[in-house]
Amino acid sequence: MYAVQVEQEADGRWIAEVPELPGVLAYAPTREQAIRKAQALSLHVLADRLEHDEPLPQVENVFSIVT
C-alpha cells in the first residue's frame, strides 16, 4: 500500500505526494483534487513499471490517505 501524504501550502493550494514513487507529486486547489491527481499519476507510474517488467505491489489496497 502506498501512502498519499497531503499538505496545504501557505498560498492555499494543496499538495499530495506518494514518497515511495519518485515524481508522484500533485498540486490542486482542493485537498480531494490533489489526492485524485496523485492517485492518477501513481497509476501511470505503476502501469509504466508493469510495461517494463519492474516489480509491482499487490494491486488491491494500493492507497491510504495520510494527513
PDB file of N, CA, C and O in Angstrom:
ATOM      1  N   MET A   1       0.848  -1.172   0.000  1.00  0.00           N
ATOM      2  CA  MET A   1       0.000   0.000   0.000  1.00  0.00           C
ATOM      3  C   MET A   1       0.893   1.234   0.000  1.00  0.00           C
ATOM      4  O   MET A   1       1.860   1.311   0.751  1.00  0.00           O
ATOM      5  N   TYR A   2       0.568   2.178  -0.843  1.00  0.00           N
ATOM      6  CA  TYR A   2       1.308   3.437  -0.915  1.00  0.00           C
ATOM      7  C   TYR A   2       0.540   4.530  -0.172  1.00  0.00           C
ATOM      8  O   TYR A   2      -0.669   4.659  -0.326  1.00  0.00           O
ATOM      9  N   ALA A   3       1.258   5.298   0.617  1.00  0.00           N
ATOM     10  CA  ALA A   3       0.649   6.387   1.372  1.00  0.00           C
ATOM     11  C   ALA A   3       0.651   7.657   0.531  1.00  0.00           C
ATOM     12  O   ALA A   3       1.647   7.998  -0.101  1.00  0.00           O
ATOM     13  N   VAL A   4      -0.489   8.346   0.516  1.00  0.00           N
ATOM     14  CA  VAL A   4      -0.593   9.656  -0.124  1.00  0.00           C
ATOM     15  C   VAL A   4      -0.493  10.687   0.998  1.00  0.00           C
ATOM     16  O   VAL A   4      -1.358  10.742   1.868  1.00  0.00           O
ATOM     17  N   GLN A   5       0.579  11.457   0.989  1.00  0.00           N
ATOM     18  CA  GLN A   5       0.766  12.499   2.000  1.00  0.00           C
ATOM     19  C   GLN A   5       0.186  13.801   1.464  1.00  0.00           C
ATOM     20  O   GLN A   5       0.460  14.173   0.316  1.00  0.00           O
ATOM     21  N   VAL A   6      -0.595  14.471   2.300  1.00  0.00           N
ATOM     22  CA  VAL A   6      -1.306  15.671   1.862  1.00  0.00           C
ATOM     23  C   VAL A   6      -0.999  16.825   2.805  1.00  0.00           C
ATOM     24  O   VAL A   6      -1.022  16.657   4.027  1.00  0.00           O
ATOM     25  N   GLU A   7      -0.707  17.980   2.214  1.00  0.00           N
ATOM     26  CA  GLU A   7      -0.464  19.201   2.993  1.00  0.00           C
ATOM     27  C   GLU A   7      -1.084  20.391   2.274  1.00  0.00           C
ATOM     28  O   GLU A   7      -1.190  20.389   1.053  1.00  0.00           O
ATOM     29  N   GLN A   8      -1.438  21.409   3.054  1.00  0.00           N
ATOM     30  CA  GLN A   8      -1.890  22.654   2.450  1.00  0.00           C
ATOM     31  C   GLN A   8      -0.745  23.655   2.486  1.00  0.00           C
ATOM     32  O   GLN A   8      -0.119  23.859   3.527  1.00  0.00           O
ATOM     33  N   GLU A   9      -0.449  24.246   1.338  1.00  0.00           N
ATOM     34  CA  GLU A   9       0.619  25.235   1.213  1.00  0.00           C
ATOM     35  C   GLU A   9       0.159  26.578   1.790  1.00  0.00           C
ATOM     36  O   GLU A   9      -1.035  26.814   1.972  1.00  0.00           O
ATOM     37  N   ALA A  10       1.105  27.478   2.029  1.00  0.00           N
ATOM     38  CA  ALA A  10       0.797  28.796   2.577  1.00  0.00           C
ATOM     39  C   ALA A  10      -0.127  29.594   1.653  1.00  0.00           C
ATOM     40  O   ALA A  10      -0.926  30.408   2.120  1.00  0.00           O
ATOM     41  N   ASP A  11      -0.031  29.350   0.338  1.00  0.00           N
ATOM     42  CA  ASP A  11      -0.865  30.086  -0.617  1.00  0.00           C
ATOM     43  C   ASP A  11      -2.258  29.473  -0.782  1.00  0.00           C
ATOM     44  O   ASP A  11      -3.061  29.935  -1.579  1.00  0.00           O
ATOM     45  N   GLY A  12      -2.570  28.422  -0.019  1.00  0.00           N
ATOM     46  CA  GLY A  12      -3.895  27.811  -0.042  1.00  0.00           C
ATOM     47  C   GLY A  12      -4.001  26.583  -0.914  1.00  0.00           C
ATOM     48  O   GLY A  12      -4.968  25.829  -0.804  1.00  0.00           O
ATOM     49  N   ARG A  13      -3.038  26.373  -1.802  1.00  0.00           N
ATOM     50  CA  ARG A  13      -3.074  25.180  -2.652  1.00  0.00           C
ATOM     51  C   ARG A  13      -2.774  23.945  -1.817  1.00  0.00           C
ATOM     52  O   ARG A  13      -2.138  24.019  -0.777  1.00  0.00           O
ATOM     53  N   TRP A  14      -3.231  22.817  -2.309  1.00  0.00           N
ATOM     54  CA  TRP A  14      -2.962  21.541  -1.661  1.00  0.00           C
ATOM     55  C   TRP A  14      -1.938  20.785  -2.477  1.00  0.00           C
ATOM     56  O   TRP A  14      -1.942  20.865  -3.708  1.00  0.00           O
ATOM     57  N   ILE A  15      -1.084  20.064  -1.786  1.00  0.00           N
ATOM     58  CA  ILE A  15      -0.078  19.238  -2.430  1.00  0.00           C
ATOM     59  C   ILE A  15      -0.239  17.811  -1.915  1.00  0.00           C
ATOM     60  O   ILE A  15      -0.425  17.594  -0.713  1.00  0.00           O
ATOM     61  N   ALA A  16      -0.221  16.866  -2.844  1.00  0.00           N
ATOM     62  CA  ALA A  16      -0.307  15.449  -2.486  1.00  0.00           C
ATOM     63  C   ALA A  16       0.892  14.750  -3.110  1.00  0.00           C
ATOM     64  O   ALA A  16       1.255  15.019  -4.256  1.00  0.00           O
ATOM     65  N   GLU A  17       1.496  13.853  -2.333  1.00  0.00           N
ATOM     66  CA  GLU A  17       2.719  13.191  -2.762  1.00  0.00           C
ATOM     67  C   GLU A  17       2.689  11.730  -2.338  1.00  0.00           C
ATOM     68  O   GLU A  17       2.137  11.384  -1.290  1.00  0.00           O
ATOM     69  N   VAL A  18       3.269  10.885  -3.172  1.00  0.00           N
ATOM     70  CA  VAL A  18       3.451   9.473  -2.831  1.00  0.00           C
ATOM     71  C   VAL A  18       4.961   9.253  -2.773  1.00  0.00           C
ATOM     72  O   VAL A  18       5.604   9.045  -3.798  1.00  0.00           O
ATOM     73  N   PRO A  19       5.557   9.365  -1.584  1.00  0.00           N
ATOM     74  CA  PRO A  19       7.016   9.304  -1.450  1.00  0.00           C
ATOM     75  C   PRO A  19       7.659   8.029  -1.994  1.00  0.00           C
ATOM     76  O   PRO A  19       8.788   8.072  -2.477  1.00  0.00           O
ATOM     77  N   GLU A  20       6.957   6.923  -1.944  1.00  0.00           N
ATOM     78  CA  GLU A  20       7.519   5.659  -2.419  1.00  0.00           C
ATOM     79  C   GLU A  20       7.643   5.600  -3.943  1.00  0.00           C
ATOM     80  O   GLU A  20       8.313   4.714  -4.478  1.00  0.00           O
ATOM     81  N   LEU A  21       6.968   6.531  -4.636  1.00  0.00           N
ATOM     82  CA  LEU A  21       7.017   6.571  -6.096  1.00  0.00           C
ATOM     83  C   LEU A  21       7.630   7.904  -6.526  1.00  0.00           C
ATOM     84  O   LEU A  21       6.937   8.927  -6.570  1.00  0.00           O
ATOM     85  N   PRO A  22       8.900   7.926  -6.833  1.00  0.00           N
ATOM     86  CA  PRO A  22       9.566   9.169  -7.207  1.00  0.00           C
ATOM     87  C   PRO A  22       8.833   9.897  -8.341  1.00  0.00           C
ATOM     88  O   PRO A  22       8.406   9.282  -9.310  1.00  0.00           O
ATOM     89  N   GLY A  23       8.657  11.191  -8.155  1.00  0.00           N
ATOM     90  CA  GLY A  23       7.997  12.017  -9.164  1.00  0.00           C
ATOM     91  C   GLY A  23       6.500  12.136  -9.013  1.00  0.00           C
ATOM     92  O   GLY A  23       5.864  12.901  -9.733  1.00  0.00           O
ATOM     93  N   VAL A  24       5.903  11.397  -8.083  1.00  0.00           N
ATOM     94  CA  VAL A  24       4.458  11.486  -7.901  1.00  0.00           C
ATOM     95  C   VAL A  24       4.172  12.603  -6.902  1.00  0.00           C
ATOM     96  O   VAL A  24       4.280  12.440  -5.689  1.00  0.00           O
ATOM     97  N   LEU A  25       3.830  13.761  -7.468  1.00  0.00           N
ATOM     98  CA  LEU A  25       3.589  14.981  -6.705  1.00  0.00           C
ATOM     99  C   LEU A  25       2.548  15.777  -7.467  1.00  0.00           C
ATOM    100  O   LEU A  25       2.689  15.984  -8.675  1.00  0.00           O
ATOM    101  N   ALA A  26       1.487  16.210  -6.797  1.00  0.00           N
ATOM    102  CA  ALA A  26       0.412  16.921  -7.488  1.00  0.00           C
ATOM    103  C   ALA A  26      -0.089  18.092  -6.649  1.00  0.00           C
ATOM    104  O   ALA A  26      -0.264  17.964  -5.435  1.00  0.00           O
ATOM    105  N   TYR A  27      -0.288  19.219  -7.309  1.00  0.00           N
ATOM    106  CA  TYR A  27      -0.883  20.405  -6.689  1.00  0.00           C
ATOM    107  C   TYR A  27      -2.305  20.563  -7.201  1.00  0.00           C
ATOM    108  O   TYR A  27      -2.591  20.260  -8.363  1.00  0.00           O
ATOM    109  N   ALA A  28      -3.194  21.087  -6.352  1.00  0.00           N
ATOM    110  CA  ALA A  28      -4.571  21.351  -6.767  1.00  0.00           C
ATOM    111  C   ALA A  28      -5.198  22.361  -5.795  1.00  0.00           C
ATOM    112  O   ALA A  28      -4.702  22.541  -4.683  1.00  0.00           O
ATOM    113  N   PRO A  29      -6.289  22.984  -6.214  1.00  0.00           N
ATOM    114  CA  PRO A  29      -6.944  23.962  -5.341  1.00  0.00           C
ATOM    115  C   PRO A  29      -7.667  23.343  -4.142  1.00  0.00           C
ATOM    116  O   PRO A  29      -7.900  24.003  -3.138  1.00  0.00           O
ATOM    117  N   THR A  30      -8.023  22.049  -4.242  1.00  0.00           N
ATOM    118  CA  THR A  30      -8.681  21.387  -3.110  1.00  0.00           C
ATOM    119  C   THR A  30      -7.910  20.134  -2.715  1.00  0.00           C
ATOM    120  O   THR A  30      -7.175  19.554  -3.521  1.00  0.00           O
ATOM    121  N   ARG A  31      -8.118  19.707  -1.480  1.00  0.00           N
ATOM    122  CA  ARG A  31      -7.465  18.501  -0.961  1.00  0.00           C
ATOM    123  C   ARG A  31      -7.837  17.277  -1.793  1.00  0.00           C
ATOM    124  O   ARG A  31      -6.994  16.482  -2.178  1.00  0.00           O
ATOM    125  N   GLU A  32      -9.138  17.151  -2.068  1.00  0.00           N
ATOM    126  CA  GLU A  32      -9.625  15.995  -2.800  1.00  0.00           C
ATOM    127  C   GLU A  32      -9.038  15.941  -4.216  1.00  0.00           C
ATOM    128  O   GLU A  32      -8.680  14.864  -4.702  1.00  0.00           O
ATOM    129  N   GLN A  33      -8.946  17.082  -4.884  1.00  0.00           N
ATOM    130  CA  GLN A  33      -8.376  17.110  -6.232  1.00  0.00           C
ATOM    131  C   GLN A  33      -6.903  16.736  -6.208  1.00  0.00           C
ATOM    132  O   GLN A  33      -6.430  16.008  -7.091  1.00  0.00           O
ATOM    133  N   ALA A  34      -6.178  17.206  -5.226  1.00  0.00           N
ATOM    134  CA  ALA A  34      -4.753  16.870  -5.122  1.00  0.00           C
ATOM    135  C   ALA A  34      -4.578  15.367  -4.908  1.00  0.00           C
ATOM    136  O   ALA A  34      -3.714  14.740  -5.529  1.00  0.00           O
ATOM    137  N   ILE A  35      -5.405  14.783  -4.059  1.00  0.00           N
ATOM    138  CA  ILE A  35      -5.342  13.340  -3.812  1.00  0.00           C
ATOM    139  C   ILE A  35      -5.635  12.573  -5.089  1.00  0.00           C
ATOM    140  O   ILE A  35      -4.901  11.653  -5.465  1.00  0.00           O
ATOM    141  N   ARG A  36      -6.693  12.951  -5.788  1.00  0.00           N
ATOM    142  CA  ARG A  36      -7.066  12.267  -7.034  1.00  0.00           C
ATOM    143  C   ARG A  36      -5.950  12.362  -8.072  1.00  0.00           C
ATOM    144  O   ARG A  36      -5.646  11.388  -8.757  1.00  0.00           O
ATOM    145  N   LYS A  37      -5.354  13.549  -8.200  1.00  0.00           N
ATOM    146  CA  LYS A  37      -4.272  13.725  -9.165  1.00  0.00           C
ATOM    147  C   LYS A  37      -3.075  12.845  -8.805  1.00  0.00           C
ATOM    148  O   LYS A  37      -2.466  12.228  -9.676  1.00  0.00           O
ATOM    149  N   ALA A  38      -2.737  12.781  -7.526  1.00  0.00           N
ATOM    150  CA  ALA A  38      -1.610  11.941  -7.088  1.00  0.00           C
ATOM    151  C   ALA A  38      -1.923  10.467  -7.316  1.00  0.00           C
ATOM    152  O   ALA A  38      -1.041   9.696  -7.730  1.00  0.00           O
ATOM    153  N   GLN A  39      -3.146  10.062  -7.072  1.00  0.00           N
ATOM    154  CA  GLN A  39      -3.527   8.669  -7.311  1.00  0.00           C
ATOM    155  C   GLN A  39      -3.453   8.338  -8.802  1.00  0.00           C
ATOM    156  O   GLN A  39      -2.931   7.284  -9.180  1.00  0.00           O
ATOM    157  N   ALA A  40      -3.954   9.239  -9.645  1.00  0.00           N
ATOM    158  CA  ALA A  40      -3.914   9.006 -11.095  1.00  0.00           C
ATOM    159  C   ALA A  40      -2.474   8.914 -11.583  1.00  0.00           C
ATOM    160  O   ALA A  40      -2.124   8.012 -12.365  1.00  0.00           O
ATOM    161  N   LEU A  41      -1.626   9.822 -11.114  1.00  0.00           N
ATOM    162  CA  LEU A  41      -0.226   9.797 -11.510  1.00  0.00           C
ATOM    163  C   LEU A  41       0.454   8.516 -11.018  1.00  0.00           C
ATOM    164  O   LEU A  41       1.248   7.907 -11.730  1.00  0.00           O
ATOM    165  N   SER A  42       0.105   8.084  -9.821  1.00  0.00           N
ATOM    166  CA  SER A  42       0.648   6.834  -9.280  1.00  0.00           C
ATOM    167  C   SER A  42       0.288   5.651 -10.169  1.00  0.00           C
ATOM    168  O   SER A  42       1.131   4.784 -10.436  1.00  0.00           O
ATOM    169  N   LEU A  43      -0.949   5.622 -10.633  1.00  0.00           N
ATOM    170  CA  LEU A  43      -1.374   4.530 -11.504  1.00  0.00           C
ATOM    171  C   LEU A  43      -0.604   4.547 -12.821  1.00  0.00           C
ATOM    172  O   LEU A  43      -0.253   3.485 -13.351  1.00  0.00           O
ATOM    173  N   HIS A  44      -0.298   5.732 -13.337  1.00  0.00           N
ATOM    174  CA  HIS A  44       0.515   5.827 -14.551  1.00  0.00           C
ATOM    175  C   HIS A  44       1.917   5.261 -14.293  1.00  0.00           C
ATOM    176  O   HIS A  44       2.462   4.528 -15.124  1.00  0.00           O
ATOM    177  N   VAL A  45       2.494   5.623 -13.150  1.00  0.00           N
ATOM    178  CA  VAL A  45       3.835   5.124 -12.804  1.00  0.00           C
ATOM    179  C   VAL A  45       3.806   3.601 -12.658  1.00  0.00           C
ATOM    180  O   VAL A  45       4.691   2.902 -13.169  1.00  0.00           O
ATOM    181  N   LEU A  46       2.785   3.087 -11.987  1.00  0.00           N
ATOM    182  CA  LEU A  46       2.680   1.642 -11.809  1.00  0.00           C
ATOM    183  C   LEU A  46       2.473   0.928 -13.151  1.00  0.00           C
ATOM    184  O   LEU A  46       3.060  -0.126 -13.399  1.00  0.00           O
ATOM    185  N   ALA A  47       1.679   1.526 -14.031  1.00  0.00           N
ATOM    186  CA  ALA A  47       1.462   0.945 -15.358  1.00  0.00           C
ATOM    187  C   ALA A  47       2.780   0.916 -16.138  1.00  0.00           C
ATOM    188  O   ALA A  47       3.072  -0.068 -16.831  1.00  0.00           O
ATOM    189  N   ASP A  48       3.564   1.970 -16.021  1.00  0.00           N
ATOM    190  CA  ASP A  48       4.857   2.021 -16.695  1.00  0.00           C
ATOM    191  C   ASP A  48       5.777   0.918 -16.167  1.00  0.00           C
ATOM    192  O   ASP A  48       6.470   0.252 -16.935  1.00  0.00           O
ATOM    193  N   ARG A  49       5.744   0.721 -14.853  1.00  0.00           N
ATOM    194  CA  ARG A  49       6.552  -0.357 -14.261  1.00  0.00           C
ATOM    195  C   ARG A  49       6.115  -1.710 -14.794  1.00  0.00           C
ATOM    196  O   ARG A  49       6.938  -2.575 -15.092  1.00  0.00           O
ATOM    197  N   LEU A  50       4.813  -1.890 -14.899  1.00  0.00           N
ATOM    198  CA  LEU A  50       4.280  -3.149 -15.411  1.00  0.00           C
ATOM    199  C   LEU A  50       4.741  -3.383 -16.853  1.00  0.00           C
ATOM    200  O   LEU A  50       5.170  -4.476 -17.202  1.00  0.00           O
ATOM    201  N   GLU A  51       4.684  -2.349 -17.677  1.00  0.00           N
ATOM    202  CA  GLU A  51       5.112  -2.469 -19.070  1.00  0.00           C
ATOM    203  C   GLU A  51       6.586  -2.831 -19.197  1.00  0.00           C
ATOM    204  O   GLU A  51       6.984  -3.479 -20.158  1.00  0.00           O
ATOM    205  N   HIS A  52       7.391  -2.388 -18.230  1.00  0.00           N
ATOM    206  CA  HIS A  52       8.828  -2.624 -18.293  1.00  0.00           C
ATOM    207  C   HIS A  52       9.296  -3.761 -17.382  1.00  0.00           C
ATOM    208  O   HIS A  52      10.470  -3.847 -17.044  1.00  0.00           O
ATOM    209  N   ASP A  53       8.346  -4.615 -16.991  1.00  0.00           N
ATOM    210  CA  ASP A  53       8.644  -5.785 -16.158  1.00  0.00           C
ATOM    211  C   ASP A  53       9.378  -5.447 -14.863  1.00  0.00           C
ATOM    212  O   ASP A  53      10.236  -6.198 -14.409  1.00  0.00           O
ATOM    213  N   GLU A  54       9.036  -4.311 -14.276  1.00  0.00           N
ATOM    214  CA  GLU A  54       9.603  -3.931 -12.977  1.00  0.00           C
ATOM    215  C   GLU A  54       8.680  -4.443 -11.876  1.00  0.00           C
ATOM    216  O   GLU A  54       7.492  -4.677 -12.108  1.00  0.00           O
ATOM    217  N   PRO A  55       9.186  -4.599 -10.645  1.00  0.00           N
ATOM    218  CA  PRO A  55       8.357  -5.123  -9.555  1.00  0.00           C
ATOM    219  C   PRO A  55       7.153  -4.228  -9.256  1.00  0.00           C
ATOM    220  O   PRO A  55       7.247  -3.016  -9.315  1.00  0.00           O
ATOM    221  N   LEU A  56       6.042  -4.877  -8.945  1.00  0.00           N
ATOM    222  CA  LEU A  56       4.796  -4.178  -8.593  1.00  0.00           C
ATOM    223  C   LEU A  56       4.270  -4.690  -7.259  1.00  0.00           C
ATOM    224  O   LEU A  56       4.435  -5.864  -6.940  1.00  0.00           O
ATOM    225  N   PRO A  57       3.586  -3.824  -6.515  1.00  0.00           N
ATOM    226  CA  PRO A  57       2.908  -4.286  -5.289  1.00  0.00           C
ATOM    227  C   PRO A  57       1.623  -5.007  -5.687  1.00  0.00           C
ATOM    228  O   PRO A  57       1.198  -4.960  -6.835  1.00  0.00           O
ATOM    229  N   GLN A  58       1.017  -5.654  -4.732  1.00  0.00           N
ATOM    230  CA  GLN A  58      -0.319  -6.201  -4.961  1.00  0.00           C
ATOM    231  C   GLN A  58      -1.217  -5.017  -5.305  1.00  0.00           C
ATOM    232  O   GLN A  58      -1.115  -3.956  -4.705  1.00  0.00           O
ATOM    233  N   VAL A  59      -2.104  -5.176  -6.269  1.00  0.00           N
ATOM    234  CA  VAL A  59      -2.915  -4.043  -6.708  1.00  0.00           C
ATOM    235  C   VAL A  59      -4.108  -3.746  -5.813  1.00  0.00           C
ATOM    236  O   VAL A  59      -4.668  -2.669  -5.885  1.00  0.00           O
ATOM    237  N   GLU A  60      -4.494  -4.662  -4.978  1.00  0.00           N
ATOM    238  CA  GLU A  60      -5.595  -4.359  -4.064  1.00  0.00           C
ATOM    239  C   GLU A  60      -5.072  -3.513  -2.906  1.00  0.00           C
ATOM    240  O   GLU A  60      -3.940  -3.668  -2.466  1.00  0.00           O
ATOM    241  N   ASN A  61      -5.858  -2.597  -2.462  1.00  0.00           N
ATOM    242  CA  ASN A  61      -5.484  -1.702  -1.356  1.00  0.00           C
ATOM    243  C   ASN A  61      -4.163  -0.982  -1.620  1.00  0.00           C
ATOM    244  O   ASN A  61      -3.266  -0.989  -0.793  1.00  0.00           O
ATOM    245  N   VAL A  62      -4.061  -0.341  -2.749  1.00  0.00           N
ATOM    246  CA  VAL A  62      -2.814   0.321  -3.136  1.00  0.00           C
ATOM    247  C   VAL A  62      -2.626   1.638  -2.398  1.00  0.00           C
ATOM    248  O   VAL A  62      -1.511   2.004  -2.068  1.00  0.00           O
ATOM    249  N   PHE A  63      -3.680   2.367  -2.077  1.00  0.00           N
ATOM    250  CA  PHE A  63      -3.558   3.699  -1.484  1.00  0.00           C
ATOM    251  C   PHE A  63      -4.112   3.766  -0.057  1.00  0.00           C
ATOM    252  O   PHE A  63      -5.108   3.160   0.260  1.00  0.00           O
ATOM    253  N   SER A  64      -3.441   4.572   0.751  1.00  0.00           N
ATOM    254  CA  SER A  64      -4.000   5.021   2.027  1.00  0.00           C
ATOM    255  C   SER A  64      -3.805   6.532   2.055  1.00  0.00           C
ATOM    256  O   SER A  64      -2.855   7.036   1.463  1.00  0.00           O
ATOM    257  N   ILE A  65      -4.682   7.251   2.717  1.00  0.00           N
ATOM    258  CA  ILE A  65      -4.593   8.707   2.777  1.00  0.00           C
ATOM    259  C   ILE A  65      -4.002   9.100   4.127  1.00  0.00           C
ATOM    260  O   ILE A  65      -4.496   8.705   5.173  1.00  0.00           O
ATOM    261  N   VAL A  66      -2.930   9.916   4.080  1.00  0.00           N
ATOM    262  CA  VAL A  66      -2.251  10.358   5.285  1.00  0.00           C
ATOM    263  C   VAL A  66      -2.349  11.881   5.347  1.00  0.00           C
ATOM    264  O   VAL A  66      -2.001  12.557   4.391  1.00  0.00           O
ATOM    265  N   THR A  67      -2.824  12.394   6.459  1.00  0.00           N
ATOM    266  CA  THR A  67      -2.934  13.857   6.579  1.00  0.00           C
ATOM    267  C   THR A  67      -1.782  14.428   7.361  1.00  0.00           C
ATOM    268  O   THR A  67      -1.087  13.752   8.042  1.00  0.00           O
TER     269      THR A  67
END
